[in-house]
Every structure is written in C-alpha cells, then in structure tokens.
Amino acid sequence: LENDVRAAALGAHRVLAPEAEVLVFVGLGTGVAAGVVIDGRPHRGAHGLAGEIGHVVIDPDGEPCGCGAQGCLETVISGSAVRRRWGVEVAAAGHALVAAAAAGDTRAQGILDDVVAHLDLMVQWLAHTYGADVIVLGGGLGRLGDPLLVPLRHRLRERAGRSDVAARVVGPERVWCAPAEIPLGAVGAAAVADAPIRPIEGAAIRLARRPEGRDGLPASIKT
C-alpha cells in the first residue's frame, strides 16, 4: 500500500504525464509532502520516507513544527500555516486568502506572496534534487490555480533568465496544479492494486480535450 501523496503521484503520472521520466506531486494540505515517481515507479528511499519535504528546515529561527523541529517548510506553505499566519480559522483558508488579496488586503497579499516565494524555492529543490521534468501541486492550496500558478511561473521564468543552470531544470510550463475533476489518488491506488481504471481513463480523455485552464495543464496532454 502507498500513502495518499505517493498514490496521487502515481495517478498524476498515469493520467497527466505518462511520458515523464521523473514526476513529483506535492500535497499542500494540512502539512506538506511530496510523492516521487521515477520511470513509472514510486520512489520510497532507503527508509521509506522519501518526499517528506515538509520537514526540511528552511528557517532555524522560524515557527515550531509539530515534528519537534523549528522552521520547517510546512510552517510556511501548508494550509495550516496559512490559517495560523492570517489568523482566520476557515476550512478553505487558501481561497479566502486569495479573495482578500484580490480585494486589496495588503496583509493577505503579503502572506500569499511569501507562500509563492517559498514554493519557488521548493520547485527549484525538487527539480535539482530529483531531476524532475514535471511537478504537480495538489492538496487544498494546489487547487487555488492561477492565483498561485501565475506568480510562481513568473518567478521561475525570472530565475531561468538569470541562471543558465535554472534554465536547464524543469520549465515553468511543466509546473501544474492538479485538476480538481480527476481523483489522482484513486487512480494511483488502482495502479498499485493493478485494478481496472477504465472510468478514470475516460475522464482523462475528457481532460485532454479541454483548453488550458486555471491549473496550467496544457491542452495537448496525451493519455
């Protein structure tokens, strides 16, 4: 059996980018974790904890994390972190934050900008460490679509323009948000169990025929 993030990574590889040599799915929910698929197989690591990027320390003087460390990535870019930093206890904290920022709330915009800045760093880590050619953002924050993806891609393009190395890693157009209409976790779980997934494949075909949407997925996805 696989954990939910690793299963979603398998589903993303099966449905969105079966040609990808290395695909990374990042779950941005209560916490932060990544699932890595290399040559169609899940990468678990020697200890089975590969992809636990939420507990990479990015600020030794930052907020305490539930793991016992301080300044972990998920203290900045998880849904829980957004709720804590903004001080608003709502289920869809990310959507509420985006709405407030769009309405001119400068504090909300500052938090959103900081989340995007750390996502930019995270994408660079994943691209350089795993050699990822596709990165998919999922979970509650991943469903924000354009408000997250547009500024993130802008940062990636700027970085690529300044650095030859950055220009050679994953391109901005290969960073997507997970499509809400496809249950990637279920697809991945079915793949692990070697169960039939014809209904899901049908949904993937419909996805491939649509124009590019808020999740950044290209219209030319092959399934």
mmCIF file of N, CA and C in Angstrom, residues 7-144:
data_model
loop_
_atom_site.group_PDB
_atom_site.id
_atom_site.type_symbol
_atom_site.label_atom_id
_atom_site.label_comp_id
_atom_site.label_asym_id
_atom_site.label_seq_id
_atom_site.Cartn_x
_atom_site.Cartn_y
_atom_site.Cartn_z
ATOM 1 N N ALA A 7 0.370 7.879 -3.737
ATOM 2 C CA ALA A 7 -0.665 7.372 -4.645
ATOM 3 C C ALA A 7 -1.080 8.448 -5.633
ATOM 4 N N ALA A 8 -1.226 9.692 -5.164
ATOM 5 C CA ALA A 8 -1.581 10.792 -6.063
ATOM 6 C C ALA A 8 -0.489 11.029 -7.095
ATOM 7 N N ALA A 9 0.767 10.854 -6.693
ATOM 8 C CA ALA A 9 1.873 10.997 -7.644
ATOM 9 C C ALA A 9 1.782 9.946 -8.740
ATOM 10 N N LEU A 10 1.478 8.712 -8.361
ATOM 11 C CA LEU A 10 1.296 7.650 -9.357
ATOM 12 C C LEU A 10 0.134 7.976 -10.285
ATOM 13 N N GLY A 11 -0.961 8.485 -9.701
ATOM 14 C CA GLY A 11 -2.109 8.862 -10.518
ATOM 15 C C GLY A 11 -1.784 9.980 -11.480
ATOM 16 N N ALA A 12 -1.028 10.972 -11.009
ATOM 17 C CA ALA A 12 -0.638 12.081 -11.878
ATOM 18 C C ALA A 12 0.234 11.591 -13.024
ATOM 19 N N HIS A 13 1.131 10.667 -12.727
ATOM 20 C CA HIS A 13 1.977 10.116 -13.787
ATOM 21 C C HIS A 13 1.139 9.340 -14.788
ATOM 22 N N ARG A 14 0.207 8.527 -14.299
ATOM 23 C CA ARG A 14 -0.617 7.705 -15.181
ATOM 24 C C ARG A 14 -1.502 8.562 -16.092
ATOM 25 N N VAL A 15 -2.108 9.612 -15.539
ATOM 26 C CA VAL A 15 -3.116 10.385 -16.273
ATOM 27 C C VAL A 15 -2.548 11.621 -16.962
ATOM 28 N N LEU A 16 -1.673 12.353 -16.280
ATOM 29 C CA LEU A 16 -1.256 13.656 -16.786
ATOM 30 C C LEU A 16 0.031 13.633 -17.594
ATOM 31 N N ALA A 17 0.987 12.796 -17.187
ATOM 32 C CA ALA A 17 2.298 12.839 -17.841
ATOM 33 C C ALA A 17 2.963 11.475 -17.857
ATOM 34 N N PRO A 18 2.375 10.500 -18.564
ATOM 35 C CA PRO A 18 2.972 9.159 -18.589
ATOM 36 C C PRO A 18 4.346 9.126 -19.243
ATOM 37 N N GLU A 19 4.681 10.173 -19.993
ATOM 38 C CA GLU A 19 5.990 10.222 -20.646
ATOM 39 C C GLU A 19 7.081 10.761 -19.724
ATOM 40 N N ALA A 20 6.712 11.289 -18.571
ATOM 41 C CA ALA A 20 7.690 11.908 -17.676
ATOM 42 C C ALA A 20 8.642 10.870 -17.090
ATOM 43 N N GLU A 21 9.926 11.149 -17.161
ATOM 44 C CA GLU A 21 10.912 10.274 -16.510
ATOM 45 C C GLU A 21 10.828 10.416 -14.993
ATOM 46 N N VAL A 22 10.692 11.666 -14.546
ATOM 47 C CA VAL A 22 10.583 11.935 -13.109
ATOM 48 C C VAL A 22 9.446 12.922 -12.879
ATOM 49 N N LEU A 23 8.435 12.480 -12.162
ATOM 50 C CA LEU A 23 7.309 13.351 -11.812
ATOM 51 C C LEU A 23 7.246 13.474 -10.293
ATOM 52 N N VAL A 24 7.035 14.694 -9.826
ATOM 53 C CA VAL A 24 6.873 14.934 -8.393
ATOM 54 C C VAL A 24 5.512 15.564 -8.150
ATOM 55 N N PHE A 25 4.730 14.949 -7.278
ATOM 56 C CA PHE A 25 3.445 15.503 -6.846
ATOM 57 C C PHE A 25 3.640 16.043 -5.436
ATOM 58 N N VAL A 26 3.246 17.297 -5.227
ATOM 59 C CA VAL A 26 3.386 17.911 -3.906
ATOM 60 C C VAL A 26 2.004 18.142 -3.309
ATOM 61 N N GLY A 27 1.740 17.517 -2.185
ATOM 62 C CA GLY A 27 0.483 17.727 -1.484
ATOM 63 C C GLY A 27 0.611 18.901 -0.534
ATOM 64 N N LEU A 28 -0.144 19.977 -0.818
ATOM 65 C CA LEU A 28 -0.121 21.186 0.006
ATOM 66 C C LEU A 28 -1.426 21.251 0.786
ATOM 67 N N GLY A 29 -1.497 20.498 1.858
ATOM 68 C CA GLY A 29 -2.714 20.438 2.651
ATOM 69 C C GLY A 29 -2.445 20.871 4.073
ATOM 70 N N THR A 30 -2.911 20.081 5.034
ATOM 71 C CA THR A 30 -2.630 20.370 6.437
ATOM 72 C C THR A 30 -1.127 20.436 6.665
ATOM 73 N N GLY A 31 -0.401 19.544 6.010
ATOM 74 C CA GLY A 31 1.052 19.571 6.009
ATOM 75 C C GLY A 31 1.546 19.676 4.579
ATOM 76 N N VAL A 32 2.806 19.346 4.367
ATOM 77 C CA VAL A 32 3.403 19.372 3.027
ATOM 78 C C VAL A 32 4.207 18.095 2.840
ATOM 79 N N ALA A 33 3.958 17.393 1.745
ATOM 80 C CA ALA A 33 4.725 16.187 1.433
ATOM 81 C C ALA A 33 4.760 16.007 -0.074
ATOM 82 N N ALA A 34 5.739 15.265 -0.546
ATOM 83 C CA ALA A 34 5.882 15.022 -1.980
ATOM 84 C C ALA A 34 5.885 13.530 -2.256
ATOM 85 N N GLY A 35 5.325 13.170 -3.396
ATOM 86 C CA GLY A 35 5.424 11.816 -3.902
ATOM 87 C C GLY A 35 6.236 11.858 -5.178
ATOM 88 N N VAL A 36 7.203 10.976 -5.303
ATOM 89 C CA VAL A 36 8.116 10.987 -6.444
ATOM 90 C C VAL A 36 7.946 9.706 -7.250
ATOM 91 N N VAL A 37 7.770 9.849 -8.560
ATOM 92 C CA VAL A 37 7.664 8.704 -9.461
ATOM 93 C C VAL A 37 8.818 8.778 -10.453
ATOM 94 N N ILE A 38 9.628 7.740 -10.488
ATOM 95 C CA ILE A 38 10.779 7.680 -11.387
ATOM 96 C C ILE A 38 10.615 6.487 -12.318
ATOM 97 N N ASP A 39 10.606 6.759 -13.617
ATOM 98 C CA ASP A 39 10.410 5.703 -14.618
ATOM 99 C C ASP A 39 9.155 4.882 -14.325
ATOM 100 N N GLY A 40 8.105 5.567 -13.911
ATOM 101 C CA GLY A 40 6.820 4.914 -13.684
ATOM 102 C C GLY A 40 6.675 4.211 -12.355
ATOM 103 N N ARG A 41 7.704 4.256 -11.513
ATOM 104 C CA ARG A 41 7.656 3.563 -10.224
ATOM 105 C C ARG A 41 7.802 4.557 -9.074
ATOM 106 N N PRO A 42 7.092 4.335 -7.967
ATOM 107 C CA PRO A 42 7.222 5.235 -6.824
ATOM 108 C C PRO A 42 8.592 5.120 -6.182
ATOM 109 N N HIS A 43 9.147 6.252 -5.823
ATOM 110 C CA HIS A 43 10.450 6.276 -5.151
ATOM 111 C C HIS A 43 10.207 6.452 -3.655
ATOM 112 N N ARG A 44 10.621 5.470 -2.871
ATOM 113 C CA ARG A 44 10.367 5.491 -1.426
ATOM 114 C C ARG A 44 11.611 5.838 -0.611
ATOM 115 N N GLY A 45 12.775 5.623 -1.154
ATOM 116 C CA GLY A 45 14.001 5.866 -0.409
ATOM 117 C C GLY A 45 14.350 4.709 0.508
ATOM 118 N N ALA A 46 15.560 4.711 1.044
ATOM 119 C CA ALA A 46 16.047 3.609 1.867
ATOM 120 C C ALA A 46 15.237 3.439 3.145
ATOM 121 N N HIS A 47 14.663 4.533 3.649
ATOM 122 C CA HIS A 47 13.923 4.489 4.913
ATOM 123 C C HIS A 47 12.420 4.600 4.714
ATOM 124 N N GLY A 48 11.980 4.680 3.458
ATOM 125 C CA GLY A 48 10.554 4.779 3.177
ATOM 126 C C GLY A 48 9.966 6.156 3.387
ATOM 127 N N LEU A 49 10.803 7.151 3.640
ATOM 128 C CA LEU A 49 10.315 8.496 3.926
ATOM 129 C C LEU A 49 10.721 9.505 2.859
ATOM 130 N N ALA A 50 11.123 9.037 1.690
ATOM 131 C CA ALA A 50 11.470 9.962 0.611
ATOM 132 C C ALA A 50 10.265 10.843 0.292
ATOM 133 N N GLY A 51 10.504 12.124 0.151
ATOM 134 C CA GLY A 51 9.432 13.051 -0.169
ATOM 135 C C GLY A 51 8.868 13.808 1.015
ATOM 136 N N GLU A 52 9.361 13.553 2.222
ATOM 137 C CA GLU A 52 8.866 14.285 3.398
ATOM 138 C C GLU A 52 9.501 15.676 3.447
ATOM 139 N N ILE A 53 9.258 16.447 2.396
ATOM 140 C CA ILE A 53 9.900 17.755 2.266
ATOM 141 C C ILE A 53 9.334 18.786 3.223
ATOM 142 N N GLY A 54 8.151 18.533 3.764
ATOM 143 C CA GLY A 54 7.569 19.481 4.701
ATOM 144 C C GLY A 54 8.412 19.680 5.937
ATOM 145 N N HIS A 55 9.305 18.716 6.208
ATOM 146 C CA HIS A 55 10.135 18.804 7.406
ATOM 147 C C HIS A 55 11.587 19.140 7.091
ATOM 148 N N VAL A 56 11.801 19.735 5.923
ATOM 149 C CA VAL A 56 13.098 20.345 5.628
ATOM 150 C C VAL A 56 13.116 21.709 6.317
ATOM 151 N N VAL A 57 14.108 21.961 7.130
ATOM 152 C CA VAL A 57 14.192 23.233 7.855
ATOM 153 C C VAL A 57 14.666 24.329 6.909
ATOM 154 N N ILE A 58 13.862 25.369 6.774
ATOM 155 C CA ILE A 58 14.222 26.492 5.909
ATOM 156 C C ILE A 58 14.566 27.738 6.716
ATOM 157 N N ASP A 59 14.194 27.742 7.994
ATOM 158 C CA ASP A 59 14.479 28.882 8.865
ATOM 159 C C ASP A 59 14.693 28.368 10.288
ATOM 160 N N PRO A 60 15.949 28.205 10.705
ATOM 161 C CA PRO A 60 16.226 27.661 12.039
ATOM 162 C C PRO A 60 15.602 28.471 13.171
ATOM 163 N N ASP A 61 15.280 29.730 12.901
ATOM 164 C CA ASP A 61 14.663 30.591 13.914
ATOM 165 C C ASP A 61 13.168 30.778 13.669
ATOM 166 N N GLY A 62 12.604 29.930 12.813
ATOM 167 C CA GLY A 62 11.199 30.074 12.451
ATOM 168 C C GLY A 62 10.247 29.472 13.466
ATOM 169 N N GLU A 63 8.998 29.275 13.014
ATOM 170 C CA GLU A 63 7.943 28.755 13.876
ATOM 171 C C GLU A 63 8.212 27.300 14.263
ATOM 172 N N PRO A 64 7.821 26.905 15.479
ATOM 173 C CA PRO A 64 7.939 25.496 15.869
ATOM 174 C C PRO A 64 7.060 24.617 14.982
ATOM 175 N N CYS A 65 7.549 23.430 14.668
ATOM 176 C CA CYS A 65 6.798 22.476 13.844
ATOM 177 C C CYS A 65 6.337 21.318 14.723
ATOM 178 N N GLY A 66 5.269 20.682 14.323
ATOM 179 C CA GLY A 66 4.744 19.549 15.071
ATOM 180 C C GLY A 66 5.702 18.382 15.157
ATOM 181 N N CYS A 67 6.711 18.344 14.271
ATOM 182 C CA CYS A 67 7.675 17.236 14.286
ATOM 183 C C CYS A 67 8.715 17.399 15.384
ATOM 184 N N GLY A 68 8.730 18.585 16.020
ATOM 185 C CA GLY A 68 9.708 18.851 17.063
ATOM 186 C C GLY A 68 10.825 19.777 16.622
ATOM 187 N N ALA A 69 10.958 19.973 15.316
ATOM 188 C CA ALA A 69 11.970 20.892 14.795
ATOM 189 C C ALA A 69 11.390 22.309 14.749
ATOM 190 N N GLN A 70 12.149 23.216 14.182
ATOM 191 C CA GLN A 70 11.742 24.617 14.115
ATOM 192 C C GLN A 70 12.003 25.145 12.713
ATOM 193 N N GLY A 71 11.030 25.869 12.163
ATOM 194 C CA GLY A 71 11.213 26.488 10.856
ATOM 195 C C GLY A 71 11.127 25.537 9.685
ATOM 196 N N CYS A 72 10.333 24.459 9.810
ATOM 197 C CA CYS A 72 10.156 23.524 8.689
ATOM 198 C C CYS A 72 9.352 24.181 7.566
ATOM 199 N N LEU A 73 9.500 23.659 6.357
ATOM 200 C CA LEU A 73 8.802 24.207 5.199
ATOM 201 C C LEU A 73 7.298 24.277 5.423
ATOM 202 N N GLU A 74 6.716 23.248 6.059
ATOM 203 C CA GLU A 74 5.264 23.250 6.198
ATOM 204 C C GLU A 74 4.768 24.267 7.220
ATOM 205 N N THR A 75 5.670 24.910 7.963
ATOM 206 C CA THR A 75 5.250 26.007 8.835
ATOM 207 C C THR A 75 5.034 27.288 8.045
ATOM 208 N N VAL A 76 5.343 27.248 6.738
ATOM 209 C CA VAL A 76 5.218 28.432 5.887
ATOM 210 C C VAL A 76 4.175 28.251 4.792
ATOM 211 N N ILE A 77 4.162 27.082 4.114
ATOM 212 C CA ILE A 77 3.341 26.969 2.905
ATOM 213 C C ILE A 77 2.203 25.961 2.997
ATOM 214 N N SER A 78 1.937 25.385 4.149
ATOM 215 C CA SER A 78 0.798 24.465 4.261
ATOM 216 C C SER A 78 -0.490 25.243 4.508
ATOM 217 N N GLY A 79 -1.626 24.565 4.340
ATOM 218 C CA GLY A 79 -2.901 25.184 4.657
ATOM 219 C C GLY A 79 -2.972 25.590 6.113
ATOM 220 N N SER A 80 -2.432 24.757 6.986
ATOM 221 C CA SER A 80 -2.406 25.072 8.419
ATOM 222 C C SER A 80 -1.589 26.333 8.683
ATOM 223 N N ALA A 81 -0.476 26.477 7.970
ATOM 224 C CA ALA A 81 0.369 27.656 8.145
ATOM 225 C C ALA A 81 -0.356 28.913 7.687
ATOM 226 N N VAL A 82 -1.085 28.814 6.570
ATOM 227 C CA VAL A 82 -1.842 29.966 6.077
ATOM 228 C C VAL A 82 -2.882 30.387 7.106
ATOM 229 N N ARG A 83 -3.601 29.425 7.670
ATOM 230 C CA ARG A 83 -4.614 29.756 8.680
ATOM 231 C C ARG A 83 -3.974 30.410 9.905
ATOM 232 N N ARG A 84 -2.839 29.881 10.335
ATOM 233 C CA ARG A 84 -2.172 30.431 11.515
ATOM 234 C C ARG A 84 -1.636 31.829 11.246
ATOM 235 N N ARG A 85 -1.000 32.018 10.104
ATOM 236 C CA ARG A 85 -0.370 33.302 9.812
ATOM 237 C C ARG A 85 -1.391 34.397 9.548
ATOM 238 N N TRP A 86 -2.507 34.016 8.941
ATOM 239 C CA TRP A 86 -3.535 35.006 8.631
ATOM 240 C C TRP A 86 -4.486 35.208 9.804
ATOM 241 N N GLY A 87 -4.542 34.231 10.700
ATOM 242 C CA GLY A 87 -5.410 34.346 11.861
ATOM 243 C C GLY A 87 -6.873 34.137 11.551
ATOM 244 N N VAL A 88 -7.155 33.411 10.476
ATOM 245 C CA VAL A 88 -8.540 33.152 10.081
ATOM 246 C C VAL A 88 -8.767 31.651 10.085
ATOM 247 N N GLU A 89 -9.657 31.179 10.930
ATOM 248 C CA GLU A 89 -9.936 29.745 11.037
ATOM 249 C C GLU A 89 -11.092 29.361 10.116
ATOM 250 N N VAL A 90 -10.795 29.193 8.838
ATOM 251 C CA VAL A 90 -11.802 28.739 7.884
ATOM 252 C C VAL A 90 -11.258 27.513 7.178
ATOM 253 N N ALA A 91 -12.173 26.647 6.733
ATOM 254 C CA ALA A 91 -11.748 25.402 6.090
ATOM 255 C C ALA A 91 -10.964 25.685 4.812
ATOM 256 N N ALA A 92 -11.468 26.617 3.987
ATOM 257 C CA ALA A 92 -10.811 26.941 2.718
ATOM 258 C C ALA A 92 -9.968 28.199 2.897
ATOM 259 N N ALA A 93 -8.968 28.117 3.759
ATOM 260 C CA ALA A 93 -8.162 29.293 4.092
ATOM 261 C C ALA A 93 -7.473 29.875 2.866
ATOM 262 N N GLY A 94 -6.978 29.012 1.973
ATOM 263 C CA GLY A 94 -6.279 29.496 0.792
ATOM 264 C C GLY A 94 -7.172 30.321 -0.111
ATOM 265 N N HIS A 95 -8.388 29.829 -0.368
ATOM 266 C CA HIS A 95 -9.323 30.569 -1.218
ATOM 267 C C HIS A 95 -9.721 31.887 -0.564
ATOM 268 N N ALA A 96 -9.932 31.865 0.754
ATOM 269 C CA ALA A 96 -10.287 33.092 1.464
ATOM 270 C C ALA A 96 -9.139 34.095 1.414
ATOM 271 N N LEU A 97 -7.915 33.599 1.518
ATOM 272 C CA LEU A 97 -6.743 34.468 1.443
ATOM 273 C C LEU A 97 -6.642 35.122 0.072
ATOM 274 N N VAL A 98 -6.839 34.341 -0.979
ATOM 275 C CA VAL A 98 -6.780 34.870 -2.344
ATOM 276 C C VAL A 98 -7.856 35.926 -2.552
ATOM 277 N N ALA A 99 -9.070 35.659 -2.060
ATOM 278 C CA ALA A 99 -10.167 36.615 -2.209
ATOM 279 C C ALA A 99 -9.847 37.922 -1.488
ATOM 280 N N ALA A 100 -9.275 37.818 -0.294
ATOM 281 C CA ALA A 100 -8.925 39.020 0.460
ATOM 282 C C ALA A 100 -7.825 39.808 -0.248
ATOM 283 N N ALA A 101 -6.831 39.097 -0.783
ATOM 284 C CA ALA A 101 -5.750 39.769 -1.504
ATOM 285 C C ALA A 101 -6.286 40.485 -2.739
ATOM 286 N N ALA A 102 -7.202 39.832 -3.458
ATOM 287 C CA ALA A 102 -7.792 40.438 -4.653
ATOM 288 C C ALA A 102 -8.618 41.669 -4.307
ATOM 289 N N ALA A 103 -9.150 41.702 -3.080
ATOM 290 C CA ALA A 103 -9.962 42.838 -2.638
ATOM 291 C C ALA A 103 -9.110 43.972 -2.081
ATOM 292 N N GLY A 104 -7.789 43.796 -2.087
ATOM 293 C CA GLY A 104 -6.900 44.864 -1.664
ATOM 294 C C GLY A 104 -6.348 44.748 -0.265
ATOM 295 N N ASP A 105 -6.537 43.593 0.378
ATOM 296 C CA ASP A 105 -5.992 43.375 1.716
ATOM 297 C C ASP A 105 -4.484 43.166 1.599
ATOM 298 N N THR A 106 -3.705 44.162 2.009
ATOM 299 C CA THR A 106 -2.256 44.101 1.813
ATOM 300 C C THR A 106 -1.607 43.013 2.671
ATOM 301 N N ARG A 107 -2.164 42.747 3.847
ATOM 302 C CA ARG A 107 -1.601 41.690 4.687
ATOM 303 C C ARG A 107 -1.810 40.333 4.033
ATOM 304 N N ALA A 108 -3.010 40.111 3.500
ATOM 305 C CA ALA A 108 -3.284 38.853 2.801
ATOM 306 C C ALA A 108 -2.369 38.710 1.590
ATOM 307 N N GLN A 109 -2.168 39.805 0.844
ATOM 308 C CA GLN A 109 -1.292 39.762 -0.326
ATOM 309 C C GLN A 109 0.140 39.441 0.080
ATOM 310 N N GLY A 110 0.577 39.980 1.211
ATOM 311 C CA GLY A 110 1.926 39.703 1.685
ATOM 312 C C GLY A 110 2.125 38.238 2.029
ATOM 313 N N ILE A 111 1.118 37.634 2.669
ATOM 314 C CA ILE A 111 1.204 36.209 3.002
ATOM 315 C C ILE A 111 1.216 35.377 1.731
ATOM 316 N N LEU A 112 0.347 35.727 0.772
ATOM 317 C CA LEU A 112 0.292 34.996 -0.494
ATOM 318 C C LEU A 112 1.624 35.098 -1.232
ATOM 319 N N ASP A 113 2.203 36.292 -1.264
ATOM 320 C CA ASP A 113 3.497 36.478 -1.926
ATOM 321 C C ASP A 113 4.579 35.625 -1.266
ATOM 322 N N ASP A 114 4.540 35.537 0.065
ATOM 323 C CA ASP A 114 5.542 34.750 0.785
ATOM 324 C C ASP A 114 5.379 33.261 0.499
ATOM 325 N N VAL A 115 4.132 32.803 0.414
ATOM 326 C CA VAL A 115 3.876 31.402 0.068
ATOM 327 C C VAL A 115 4.440 31.094 -1.319
ATOM 328 N N VAL A 116 4.174 31.982 -2.279
ATOM 329 C CA VAL A 116 4.667 31.776 -3.644
ATOM 330 C C VAL A 116 6.194 31.786 -3.672
ATOM 331 N N ALA A 117 6.810 32.680 -2.915
ATOM 332 C CA ALA A 117 8.276 32.747 -2.879
ATOM 333 C C ALA A 117 8.872 31.438 -2.370
ATOM 334 N N HIS A 118 8.252 30.846 -1.354
ATOM 335 C CA HIS A 118 8.761 29.577 -0.830
ATOM 336 C C HIS A 118 8.433 28.408 -1.762
ATOM 337 N N LEU A 119 7.318 28.489 -2.469
ATOM 338 C CA LEU A 119 7.027 27.467 -3.478
ATOM 339 C C LEU A 119 8.070 27.509 -4.589
ATOM 340 N N ASP A 120 8.492 28.702 -4.963
ATOM 341 C CA ASP A 120 9.539 28.861 -5.972
ATOM 342 C C ASP A 120 10.808 28.133 -5.536
ATOM 343 N N LEU A 121 11.212 28.340 -4.293
ATOM 344 C CA LEU A 121 12.398 27.652 -3.772
ATOM 345 C C LEU A 121 12.184 26.142 -3.749
ATOM 346 N N MET A 122 10.992 25.721 -3.332
ATOM 347 C CA MET A 122 10.689 24.289 -3.263
ATOM 348 C C MET A 122 10.781 23.637 -4.633
ATOM 349 N N VAL A 123 10.223 24.297 -5.654
ATOM 350 C CA VAL A 123 10.276 23.752 -7.009
ATOM 351 C C VAL A 123 11.724 23.610 -7.462
ATOM 352 N N GLN A 124 12.547 24.603 -7.149
ATOM 353 C CA GLN A 124 13.959 24.517 -7.512
ATOM 354 C C GLN A 124 14.640 23.335 -6.821
ATOM 355 N N TRP A 125 14.365 23.148 -5.539
ATOM 356 C CA TRP A 125 14.952 21.998 -4.822
ATOM 357 C C TRP A 125 14.575 20.694 -5.500
ATOM 358 N N LEU A 126 13.277 20.545 -5.769
ATOM 359 C CA LEU A 126 12.791 19.290 -6.342
ATOM 360 C C LEU A 126 13.371 19.049 -7.729
ATOM 361 N N ALA A 127 13.429 20.115 -8.525
ATOM 362 C CA ALA A 127 13.947 19.975 -9.884
ATOM 363 C C ALA A 127 15.421 19.592 -9.877
ATOM 364 N N HIS A 128 16.193 20.217 -8.997
ATOM 365 C CA HIS A 128 17.627 19.928 -8.944
ATOM 366 C C HIS A 128 17.910 18.594 -8.268
ATOM 367 N N THR A 129 17.177 18.274 -7.208
ATOM 368 C CA THR A 129 17.463 17.063 -6.436
ATOM 369 C C THR A 129 17.027 15.799 -7.154
ATOM 370 N N TYR A 130 15.805 15.818 -7.697
ATOM 371 C CA TYR A 130 15.260 14.614 -8.329
ATOM 372 C C TYR A 130 15.373 14.629 -9.850
ATOM 373 N N GLY A 131 15.771 15.763 -10.432
ATOM 374 C CA GLY A 131 15.790 15.856 -11.889
ATOM 375 C C GLY A 131 14.388 15.810 -12.459
ATOM 376 N N ALA A 132 13.429 16.383 -11.727
ATOM 377 C CA ALA A 132 12.020 16.312 -12.129
ATOM 378 C C ALA A 132 11.769 17.056 -13.430
ATOM 379 N N ASP A 133 11.037 16.407 -14.332
ATOM 380 C CA ASP A 133 10.623 17.111 -15.541
ATOM 381 C C ASP A 133 9.168 17.543 -15.472
ATOM 382 N N VAL A 134 8.417 17.087 -14.481
ATOM 383 C CA VAL A 134 7.049 17.548 -14.236
ATOM 384 C C VAL A 134 6.846 17.653 -12.729
ATOM 385 N N ILE A 135 6.271 18.771 -12.285
ATOM 386 C CA ILE A 135 5.921 18.958 -10.878
ATOM 387 C C ILE A 135 4.457 19.363 -10.806
ATOM 388 N N VAL A 136 3.682 18.618 -10.033
ATOM 389 C CA VAL A 136 2.242 18.862 -9.905
ATOM 390 C C VAL A 136 1.941 19.269 -8.469
ATOM 391 N N LEU A 137 1.242 20.384 -8.308
ATOM 392 C CA LEU A 137 0.865 20.880 -6.986
ATOM 393 C C LEU A 137 -0.568 20.473 -6.685
ATOM 394 N N GLY A 138 -0.772 19.779 -5.573
ATOM 395 C CA GLY A 138 -2.107 19.327 -5.212
ATOM 396 C C GLY A 138 -2.463 19.726 -3.796
ATOM 397 N N GLY A 139 -3.509 19.114 -3.258
ATOM 398 C CA GLY A 139 -3.977 19.486 -1.933
ATOM 399 C C GLY A 139 -4.804 20.756 -1.983
ATOM 400 N N GLY A 140 -5.202 21.251 -0.822
ATOM 401 C CA GLY A 140 -6.059 22.430 -0.757
ATOM 402 C C GLY A 140 -5.465 23.648 -1.425
ATOM 403 N N LEU A 141 -4.193 23.952 -1.160
ATOM 404 C CA LEU A 141 -3.570 25.117 -1.781
ATOM 405 C C LEU A 141 -3.314 24.882 -3.259
ATOM 406 N N GLY A 142 -3.029 23.652 -3.635
ATOM 407 C CA GLY A 142 -2.811 23.348 -5.046
ATOM 408 C C GLY A 142 -4.039 23.614 -5.895
ATOM 409 N N ARG A 143 -5.230 23.577 -5.264
ATOM 410 C CA ARG A 143 -6.466 23.820 -6.004
ATOM 411 C C ARG A 143 -6.739 25.303 -6.238
ATOM 412 N N LEU A 144 -5.861 26.174 -5.772
ATOM 413 C CA LEU A 144 -6.068 27.605 -5.984
ATOM 414 C C LEU A 144 -5.908 27.991 -7.446
#
